[in-house]
Coordinates of N, CA and C in Angstrom, one line a residue:
X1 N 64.9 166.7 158.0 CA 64.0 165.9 158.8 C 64.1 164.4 158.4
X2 N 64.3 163.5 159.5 CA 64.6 161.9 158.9 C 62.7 161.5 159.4
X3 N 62.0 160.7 158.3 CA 61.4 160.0 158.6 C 61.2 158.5 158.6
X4 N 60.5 158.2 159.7 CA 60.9 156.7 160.3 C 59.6 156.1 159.6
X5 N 59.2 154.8 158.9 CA 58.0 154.2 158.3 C 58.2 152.9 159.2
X6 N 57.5 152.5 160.4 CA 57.9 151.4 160.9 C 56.2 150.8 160.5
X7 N 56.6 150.0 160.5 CA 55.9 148.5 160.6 C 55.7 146.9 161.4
X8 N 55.2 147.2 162.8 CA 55.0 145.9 163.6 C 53.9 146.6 164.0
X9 N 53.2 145.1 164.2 CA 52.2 145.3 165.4 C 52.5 145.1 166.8
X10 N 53.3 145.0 167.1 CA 53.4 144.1 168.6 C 54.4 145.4 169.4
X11 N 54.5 146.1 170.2 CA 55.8 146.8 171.0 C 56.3 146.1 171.5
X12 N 56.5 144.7 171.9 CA 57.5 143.9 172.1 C 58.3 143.3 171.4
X13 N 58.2 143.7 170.5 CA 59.0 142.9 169.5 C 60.3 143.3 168.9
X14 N 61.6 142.6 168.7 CA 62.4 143.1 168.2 C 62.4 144.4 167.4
X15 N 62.1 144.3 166.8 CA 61.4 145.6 165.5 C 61.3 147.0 166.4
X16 N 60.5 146.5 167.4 CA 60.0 147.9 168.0 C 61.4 148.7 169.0
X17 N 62.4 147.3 169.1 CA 63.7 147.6 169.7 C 64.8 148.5 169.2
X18 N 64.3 148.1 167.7 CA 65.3 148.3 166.8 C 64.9 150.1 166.7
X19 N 63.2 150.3 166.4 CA 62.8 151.9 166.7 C 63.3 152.6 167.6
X20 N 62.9 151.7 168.7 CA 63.3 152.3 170.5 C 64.8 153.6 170.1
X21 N 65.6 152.2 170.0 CA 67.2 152.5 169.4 C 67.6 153.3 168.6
X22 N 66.7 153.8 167.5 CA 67.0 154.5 166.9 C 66.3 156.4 167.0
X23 N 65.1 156.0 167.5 CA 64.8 157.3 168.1 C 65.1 158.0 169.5
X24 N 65.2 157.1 170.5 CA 66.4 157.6 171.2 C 67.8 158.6 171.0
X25 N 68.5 157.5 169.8 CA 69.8 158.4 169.3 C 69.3 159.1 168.6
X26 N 68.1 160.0 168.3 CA 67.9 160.7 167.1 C 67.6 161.8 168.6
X27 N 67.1 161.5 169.4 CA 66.5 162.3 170.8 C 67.8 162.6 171.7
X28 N 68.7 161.8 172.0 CA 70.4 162.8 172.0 C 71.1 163.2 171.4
X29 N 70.9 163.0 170.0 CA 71.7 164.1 169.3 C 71.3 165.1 168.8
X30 N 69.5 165.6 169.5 CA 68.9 166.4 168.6 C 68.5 166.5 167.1
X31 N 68.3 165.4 166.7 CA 68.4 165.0 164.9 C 66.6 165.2 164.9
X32 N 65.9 166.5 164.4 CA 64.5 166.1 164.1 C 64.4 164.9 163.3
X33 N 63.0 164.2 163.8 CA 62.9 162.8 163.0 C 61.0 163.2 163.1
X34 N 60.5 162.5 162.4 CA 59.0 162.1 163.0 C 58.9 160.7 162.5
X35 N 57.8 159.7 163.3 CA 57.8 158.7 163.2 C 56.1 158.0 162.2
X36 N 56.3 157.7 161.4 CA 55.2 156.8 160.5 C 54.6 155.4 161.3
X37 N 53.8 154.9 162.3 CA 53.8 154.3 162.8 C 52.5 153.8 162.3
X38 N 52.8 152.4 161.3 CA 51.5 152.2 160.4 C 50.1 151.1 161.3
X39 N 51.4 150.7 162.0 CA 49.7 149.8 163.0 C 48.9 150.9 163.7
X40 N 49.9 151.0 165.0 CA 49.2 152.2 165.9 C 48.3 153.2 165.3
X41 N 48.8 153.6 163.7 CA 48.1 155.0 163.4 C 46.5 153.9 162.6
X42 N 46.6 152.8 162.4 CA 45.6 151.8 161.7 C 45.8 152.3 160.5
X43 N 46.8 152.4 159.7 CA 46.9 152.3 158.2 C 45.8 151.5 157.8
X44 N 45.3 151.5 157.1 CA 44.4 150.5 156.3 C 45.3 150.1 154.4
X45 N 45.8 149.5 154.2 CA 46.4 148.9 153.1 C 46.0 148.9 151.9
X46 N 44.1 148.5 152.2 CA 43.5 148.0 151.2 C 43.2 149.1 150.2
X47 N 42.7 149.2 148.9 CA 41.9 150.3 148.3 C 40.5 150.5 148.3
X48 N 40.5 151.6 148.6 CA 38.5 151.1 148.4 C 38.5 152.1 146.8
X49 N 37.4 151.7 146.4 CA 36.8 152.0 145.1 C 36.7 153.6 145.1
X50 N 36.9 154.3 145.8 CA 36.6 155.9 146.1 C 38.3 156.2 145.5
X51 N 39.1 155.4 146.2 CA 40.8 155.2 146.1 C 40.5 155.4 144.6
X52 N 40.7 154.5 144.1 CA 40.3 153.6 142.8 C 40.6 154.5 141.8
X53 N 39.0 155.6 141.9 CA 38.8 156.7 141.1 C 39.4 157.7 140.5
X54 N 40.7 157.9 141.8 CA 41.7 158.7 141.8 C 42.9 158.4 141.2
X55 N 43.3 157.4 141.4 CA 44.5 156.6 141.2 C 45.4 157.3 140.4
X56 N 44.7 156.8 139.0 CA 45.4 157.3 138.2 C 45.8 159.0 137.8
X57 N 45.3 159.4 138.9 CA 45.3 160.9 138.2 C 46.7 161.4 139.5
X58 N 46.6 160.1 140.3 CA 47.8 160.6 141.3 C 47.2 161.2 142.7
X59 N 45.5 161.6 142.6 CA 44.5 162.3 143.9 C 44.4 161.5 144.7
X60 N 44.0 162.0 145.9 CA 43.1 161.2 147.0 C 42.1 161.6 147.6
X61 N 41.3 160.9 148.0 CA 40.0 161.8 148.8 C 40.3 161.1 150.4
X62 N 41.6 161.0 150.4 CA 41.9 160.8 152.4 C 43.1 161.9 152.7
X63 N 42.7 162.6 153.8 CA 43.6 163.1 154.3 C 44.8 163.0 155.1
X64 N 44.3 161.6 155.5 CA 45.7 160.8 155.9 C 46.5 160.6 154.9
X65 N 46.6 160.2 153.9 CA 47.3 159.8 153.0 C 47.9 160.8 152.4
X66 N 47.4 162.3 152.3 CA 48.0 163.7 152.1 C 48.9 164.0 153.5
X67 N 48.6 163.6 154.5 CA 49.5 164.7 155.3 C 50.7 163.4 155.3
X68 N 50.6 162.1 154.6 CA 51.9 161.4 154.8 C 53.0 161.8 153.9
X69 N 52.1 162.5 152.6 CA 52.9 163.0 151.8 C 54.1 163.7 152.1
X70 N 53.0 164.8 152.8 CA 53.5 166.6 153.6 C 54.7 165.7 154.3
X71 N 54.7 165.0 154.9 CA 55.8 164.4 155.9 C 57.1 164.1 155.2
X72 N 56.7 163.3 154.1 CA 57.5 162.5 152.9 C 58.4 163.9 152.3
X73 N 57.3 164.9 152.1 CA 58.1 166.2 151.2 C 59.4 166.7 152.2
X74 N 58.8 166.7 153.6 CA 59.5 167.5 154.5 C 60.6 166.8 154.9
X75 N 61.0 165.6 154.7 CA 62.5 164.6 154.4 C 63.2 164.6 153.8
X76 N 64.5 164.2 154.4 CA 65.8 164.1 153.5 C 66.4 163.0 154.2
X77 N 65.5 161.9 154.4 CA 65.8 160.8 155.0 C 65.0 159.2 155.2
X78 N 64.6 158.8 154.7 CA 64.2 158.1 154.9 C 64.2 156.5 155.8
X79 N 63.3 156.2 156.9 CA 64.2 155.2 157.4 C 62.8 153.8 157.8
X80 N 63.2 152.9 157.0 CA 61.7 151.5 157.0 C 62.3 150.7 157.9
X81 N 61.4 150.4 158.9 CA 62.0 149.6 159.6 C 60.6 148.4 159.9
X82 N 61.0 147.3 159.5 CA 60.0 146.0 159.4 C 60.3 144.6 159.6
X83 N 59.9 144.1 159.7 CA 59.7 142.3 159.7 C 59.4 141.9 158.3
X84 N 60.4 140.9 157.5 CA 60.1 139.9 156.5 C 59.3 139.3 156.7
X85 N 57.9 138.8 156.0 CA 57.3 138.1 156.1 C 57.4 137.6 154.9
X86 N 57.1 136.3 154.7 CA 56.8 135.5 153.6 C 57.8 135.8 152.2
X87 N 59.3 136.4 152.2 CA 60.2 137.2 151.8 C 59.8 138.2 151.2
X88 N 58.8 139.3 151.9 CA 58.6 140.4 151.5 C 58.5 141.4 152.5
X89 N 57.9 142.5 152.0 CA 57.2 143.6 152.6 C 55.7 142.9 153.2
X90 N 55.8 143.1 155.0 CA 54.4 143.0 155.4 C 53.2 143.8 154.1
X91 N 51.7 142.8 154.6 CA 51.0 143.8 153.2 C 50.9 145.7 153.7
X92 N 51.1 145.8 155.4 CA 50.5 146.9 155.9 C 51.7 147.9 154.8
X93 N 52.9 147.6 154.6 CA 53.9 148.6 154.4 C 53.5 148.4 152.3
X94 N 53.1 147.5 151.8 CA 53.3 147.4 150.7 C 51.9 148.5 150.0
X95 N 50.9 148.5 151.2 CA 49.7 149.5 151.0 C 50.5 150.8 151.2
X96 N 50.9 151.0 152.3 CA 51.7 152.0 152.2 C 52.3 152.9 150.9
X97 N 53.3 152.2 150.7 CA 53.8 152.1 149.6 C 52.5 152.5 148.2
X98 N 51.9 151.6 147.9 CA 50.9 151.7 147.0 C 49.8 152.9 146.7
X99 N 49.2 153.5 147.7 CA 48.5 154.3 147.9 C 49.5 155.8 148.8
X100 N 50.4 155.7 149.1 CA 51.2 157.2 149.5 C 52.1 157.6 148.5
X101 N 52.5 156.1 147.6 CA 53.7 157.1 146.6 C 53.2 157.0 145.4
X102 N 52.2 158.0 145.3 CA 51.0 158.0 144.0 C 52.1 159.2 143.1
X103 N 51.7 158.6 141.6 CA 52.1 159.7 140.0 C 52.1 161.2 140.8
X104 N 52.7 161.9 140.3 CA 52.7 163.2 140.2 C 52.8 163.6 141.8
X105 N 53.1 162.7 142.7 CA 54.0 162.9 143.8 C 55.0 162.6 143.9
X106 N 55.4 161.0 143.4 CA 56.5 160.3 143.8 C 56.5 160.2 142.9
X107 N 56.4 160.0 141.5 CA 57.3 159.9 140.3 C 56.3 160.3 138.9
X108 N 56.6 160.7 138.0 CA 56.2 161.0 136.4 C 56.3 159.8 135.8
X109 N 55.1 159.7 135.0 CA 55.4 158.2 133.8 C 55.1 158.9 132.7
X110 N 56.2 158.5 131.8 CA 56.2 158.9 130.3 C 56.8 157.7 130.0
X111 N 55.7 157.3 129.0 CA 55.8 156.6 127.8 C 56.4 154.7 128.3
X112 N 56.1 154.9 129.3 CA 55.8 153.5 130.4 C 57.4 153.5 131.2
X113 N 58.3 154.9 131.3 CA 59.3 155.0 132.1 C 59.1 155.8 133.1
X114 N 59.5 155.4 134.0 CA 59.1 156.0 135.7 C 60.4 157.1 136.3
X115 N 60.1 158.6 136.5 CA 60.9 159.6 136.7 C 60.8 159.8 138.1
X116 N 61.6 159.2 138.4 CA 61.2 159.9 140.6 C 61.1 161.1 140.4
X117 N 60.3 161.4 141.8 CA 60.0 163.3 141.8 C 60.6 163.3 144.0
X118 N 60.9 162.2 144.4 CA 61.4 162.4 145.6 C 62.9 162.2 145.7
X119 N 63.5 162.9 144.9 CA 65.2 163.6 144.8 C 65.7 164.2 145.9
X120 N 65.2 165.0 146.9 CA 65.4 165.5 148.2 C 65.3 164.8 149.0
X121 N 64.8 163.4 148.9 CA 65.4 162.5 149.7 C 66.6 161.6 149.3
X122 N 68.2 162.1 150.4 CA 69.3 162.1 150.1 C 69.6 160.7 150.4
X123 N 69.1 159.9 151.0 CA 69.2 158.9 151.6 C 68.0 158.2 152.5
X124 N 68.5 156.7 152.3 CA 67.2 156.0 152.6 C 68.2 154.6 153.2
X125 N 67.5 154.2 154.7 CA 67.8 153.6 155.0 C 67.1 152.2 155.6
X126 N 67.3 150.9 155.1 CA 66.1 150.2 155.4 C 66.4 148.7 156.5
X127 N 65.9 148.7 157.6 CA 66.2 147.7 158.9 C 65.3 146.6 158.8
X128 N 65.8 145.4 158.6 CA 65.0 144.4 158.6 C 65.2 143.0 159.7
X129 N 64.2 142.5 159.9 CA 64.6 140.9 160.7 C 63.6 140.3 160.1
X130 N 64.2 138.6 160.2 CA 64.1 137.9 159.5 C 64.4 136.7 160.1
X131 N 63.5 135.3 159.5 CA 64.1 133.6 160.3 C 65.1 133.4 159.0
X132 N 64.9 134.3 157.9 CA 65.8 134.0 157.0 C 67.0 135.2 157.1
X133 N 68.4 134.5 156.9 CA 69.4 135.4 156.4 C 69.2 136.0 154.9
X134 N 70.4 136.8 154.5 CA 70.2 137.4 153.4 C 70.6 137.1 152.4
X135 N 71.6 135.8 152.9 CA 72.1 134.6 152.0 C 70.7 133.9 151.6
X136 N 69.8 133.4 152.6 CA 68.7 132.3 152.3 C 68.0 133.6 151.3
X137 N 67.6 134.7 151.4 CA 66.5 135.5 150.6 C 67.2 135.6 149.2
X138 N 68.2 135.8 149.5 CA 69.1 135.4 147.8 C 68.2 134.4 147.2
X139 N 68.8 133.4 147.6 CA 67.8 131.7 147.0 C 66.9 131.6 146.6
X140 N 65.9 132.6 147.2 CA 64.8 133.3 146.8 C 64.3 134.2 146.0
X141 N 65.0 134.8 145.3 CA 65.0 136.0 144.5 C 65.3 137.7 145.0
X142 N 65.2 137.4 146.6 CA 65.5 138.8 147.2 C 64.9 139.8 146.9
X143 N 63.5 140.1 147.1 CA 62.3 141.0 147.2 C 62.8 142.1 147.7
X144 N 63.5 142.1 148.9 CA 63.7 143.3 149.5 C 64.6 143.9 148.3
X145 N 65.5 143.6 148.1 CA 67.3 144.2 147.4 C 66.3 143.9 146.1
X146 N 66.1 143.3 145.5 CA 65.7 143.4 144.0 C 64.5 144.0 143.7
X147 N 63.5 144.2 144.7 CA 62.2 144.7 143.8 C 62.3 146.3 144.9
X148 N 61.8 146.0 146.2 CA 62.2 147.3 147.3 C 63.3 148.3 147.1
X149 N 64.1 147.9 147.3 CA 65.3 148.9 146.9 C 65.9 149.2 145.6
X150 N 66.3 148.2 144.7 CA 66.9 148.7 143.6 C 65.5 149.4 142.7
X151 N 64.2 149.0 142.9 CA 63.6 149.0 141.7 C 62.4 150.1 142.4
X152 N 61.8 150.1 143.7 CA 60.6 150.7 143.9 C 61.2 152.1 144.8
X153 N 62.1 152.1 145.6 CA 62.9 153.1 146.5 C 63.4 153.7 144.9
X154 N 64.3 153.2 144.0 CA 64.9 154.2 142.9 C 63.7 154.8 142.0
X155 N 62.9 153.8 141.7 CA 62.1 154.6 140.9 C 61.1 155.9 141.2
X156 N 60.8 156.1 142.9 CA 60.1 157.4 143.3 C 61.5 158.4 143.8
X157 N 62.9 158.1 143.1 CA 64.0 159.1 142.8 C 64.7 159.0 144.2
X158 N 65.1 157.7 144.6 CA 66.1 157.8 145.8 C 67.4 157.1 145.2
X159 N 68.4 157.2 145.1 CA 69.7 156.3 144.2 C 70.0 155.2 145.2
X160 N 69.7 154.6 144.6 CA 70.1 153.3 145.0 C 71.6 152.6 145.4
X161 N 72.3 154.0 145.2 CA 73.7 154.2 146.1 C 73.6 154.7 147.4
X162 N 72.5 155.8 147.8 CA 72.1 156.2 148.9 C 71.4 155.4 149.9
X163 N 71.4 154.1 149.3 CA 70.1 153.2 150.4 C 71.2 152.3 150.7
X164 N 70.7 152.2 151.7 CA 71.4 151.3 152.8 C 70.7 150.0 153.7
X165 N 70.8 149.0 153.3 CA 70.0 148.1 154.2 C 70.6 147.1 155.4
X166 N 70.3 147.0 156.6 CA 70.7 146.4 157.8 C 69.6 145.3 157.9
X167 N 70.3 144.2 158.2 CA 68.9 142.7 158.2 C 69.7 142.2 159.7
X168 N 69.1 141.7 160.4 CA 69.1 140.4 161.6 C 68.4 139.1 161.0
X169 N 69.0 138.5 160.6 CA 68.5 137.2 159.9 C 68.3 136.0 161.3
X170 N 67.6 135.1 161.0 CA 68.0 134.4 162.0 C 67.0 134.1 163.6
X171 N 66.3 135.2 163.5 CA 65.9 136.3 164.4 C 65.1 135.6 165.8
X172 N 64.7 134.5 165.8 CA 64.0 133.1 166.6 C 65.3 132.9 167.5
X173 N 65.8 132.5 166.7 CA 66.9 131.3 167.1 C 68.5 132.3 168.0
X174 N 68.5 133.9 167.6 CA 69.8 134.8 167.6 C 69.6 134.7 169.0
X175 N 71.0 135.0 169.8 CA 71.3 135.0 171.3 C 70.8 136.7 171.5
X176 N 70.9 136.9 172.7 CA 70.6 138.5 173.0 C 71.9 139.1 173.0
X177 N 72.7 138.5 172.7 CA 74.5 139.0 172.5 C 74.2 139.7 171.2
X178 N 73.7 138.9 170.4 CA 73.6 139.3 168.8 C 72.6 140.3 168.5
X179 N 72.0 139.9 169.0 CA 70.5 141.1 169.2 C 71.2 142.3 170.0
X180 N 71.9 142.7 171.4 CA 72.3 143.7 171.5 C 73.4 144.3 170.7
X181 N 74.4 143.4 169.8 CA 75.2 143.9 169.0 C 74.7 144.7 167.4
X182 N 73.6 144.2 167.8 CA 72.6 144.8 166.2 C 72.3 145.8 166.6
X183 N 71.4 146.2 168.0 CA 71.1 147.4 168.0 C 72.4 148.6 168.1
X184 N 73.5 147.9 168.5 CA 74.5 149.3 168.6 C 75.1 149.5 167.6
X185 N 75.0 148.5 166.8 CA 75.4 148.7 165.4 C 74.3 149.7 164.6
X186 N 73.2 149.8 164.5 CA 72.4 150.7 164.2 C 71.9 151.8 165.3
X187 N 72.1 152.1 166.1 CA 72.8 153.0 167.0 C 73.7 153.8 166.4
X188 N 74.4 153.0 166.2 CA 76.4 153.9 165.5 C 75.9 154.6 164.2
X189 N 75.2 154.2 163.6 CA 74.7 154.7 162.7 C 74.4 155.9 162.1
X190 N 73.5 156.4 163.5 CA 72.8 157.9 163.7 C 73.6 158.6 164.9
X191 N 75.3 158.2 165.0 CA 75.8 158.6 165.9 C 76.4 160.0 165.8
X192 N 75.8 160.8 165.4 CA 76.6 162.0 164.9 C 76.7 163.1 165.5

């Protein structure tokens, strides 16, 4: 099962093109997928103090946030598809992140080292756009590639040889030549 974690608010938006594109080819080649859809479903990001209580023990007292798990367990694929903002993770996906890949689901800490426990996910793949290229987010420190991928994707146990990231930098200013050559490029992807 590939699961899709998208993040826009808008369905017109590039991003939502980039989904379109990829669930489609997942919908002719028969590939089960389910889709994470954090606006539409109203993720809420924040913690509330109920959160809080749990945290550290790895619990939750929301059921949303358990059946994301159930979803997460039932993958061998992982697939984020988002908009850079401000050279990061939107906050909607970084809540995400924060409150669904809780201790004793997504990883063990001993002695302040972090053991992934999501190994069955074989592969992870992550689609981004951007007014910045991947060169300009370099200059930056590269949030996505240095903190996202090498460091937060490997530490809940995905290898960070298995992750693969696709960016449209540029993304205001790109012609729709470039914009359609991105989606078939991620297209070809899940061409199987």
């Amino acid at each position: 099962m590939k699961t899709i974690i998208y993040a826009h608010p808008w369905d017109g938006s590039f991003n939502h093109a980039i989904l379109t594109t990829v669930t489609k080819q997942f919908d002719k080649t028969n590939t089960p997928y389910q889709v994470i859809d954090l606006y539409k479903e109203s993720f809420d990001p924040v913690f509330s103090p109920e959160e809080l209580k749990h945290y550290a023990t790895g619990d939750t007292p929301y059921k949303k946030i358990v059946a994301y798990q159930k979803m997460i367990s039932q993958s061998s694929e992982l697939i984020f598809i988002f908009p850079i903002w401000w050279y990061d993770l939107p906050a909607i996906l970084k809540g995400f992140i924060d409150k669904v890949m809780l201790i004793n689901f997504a990883y063990l800490e001993n002695g302040g080292q972090m053991q992934g426990l999501l190994t069955h996910i074989t592969t992870a793949t992550v689609i981004t756009t951007a007014v910045m290229t991947k060169e300009d987010l370099s200059q930056n420190g590269n949030a996505i590639q240095s903190v996202f991928i090498n460091s937060t994707l490997d530490d809940i146990g995905i290898a960070k040889d298995n992750i693969s990231w696709h960016h449209l930098g540029q993304i205001k200013s790109s012609s729709d030549q470039n914009r359609a050559q991105f989606l078939t490029k991620i297209g070809n992807i899940y061409d199987n």
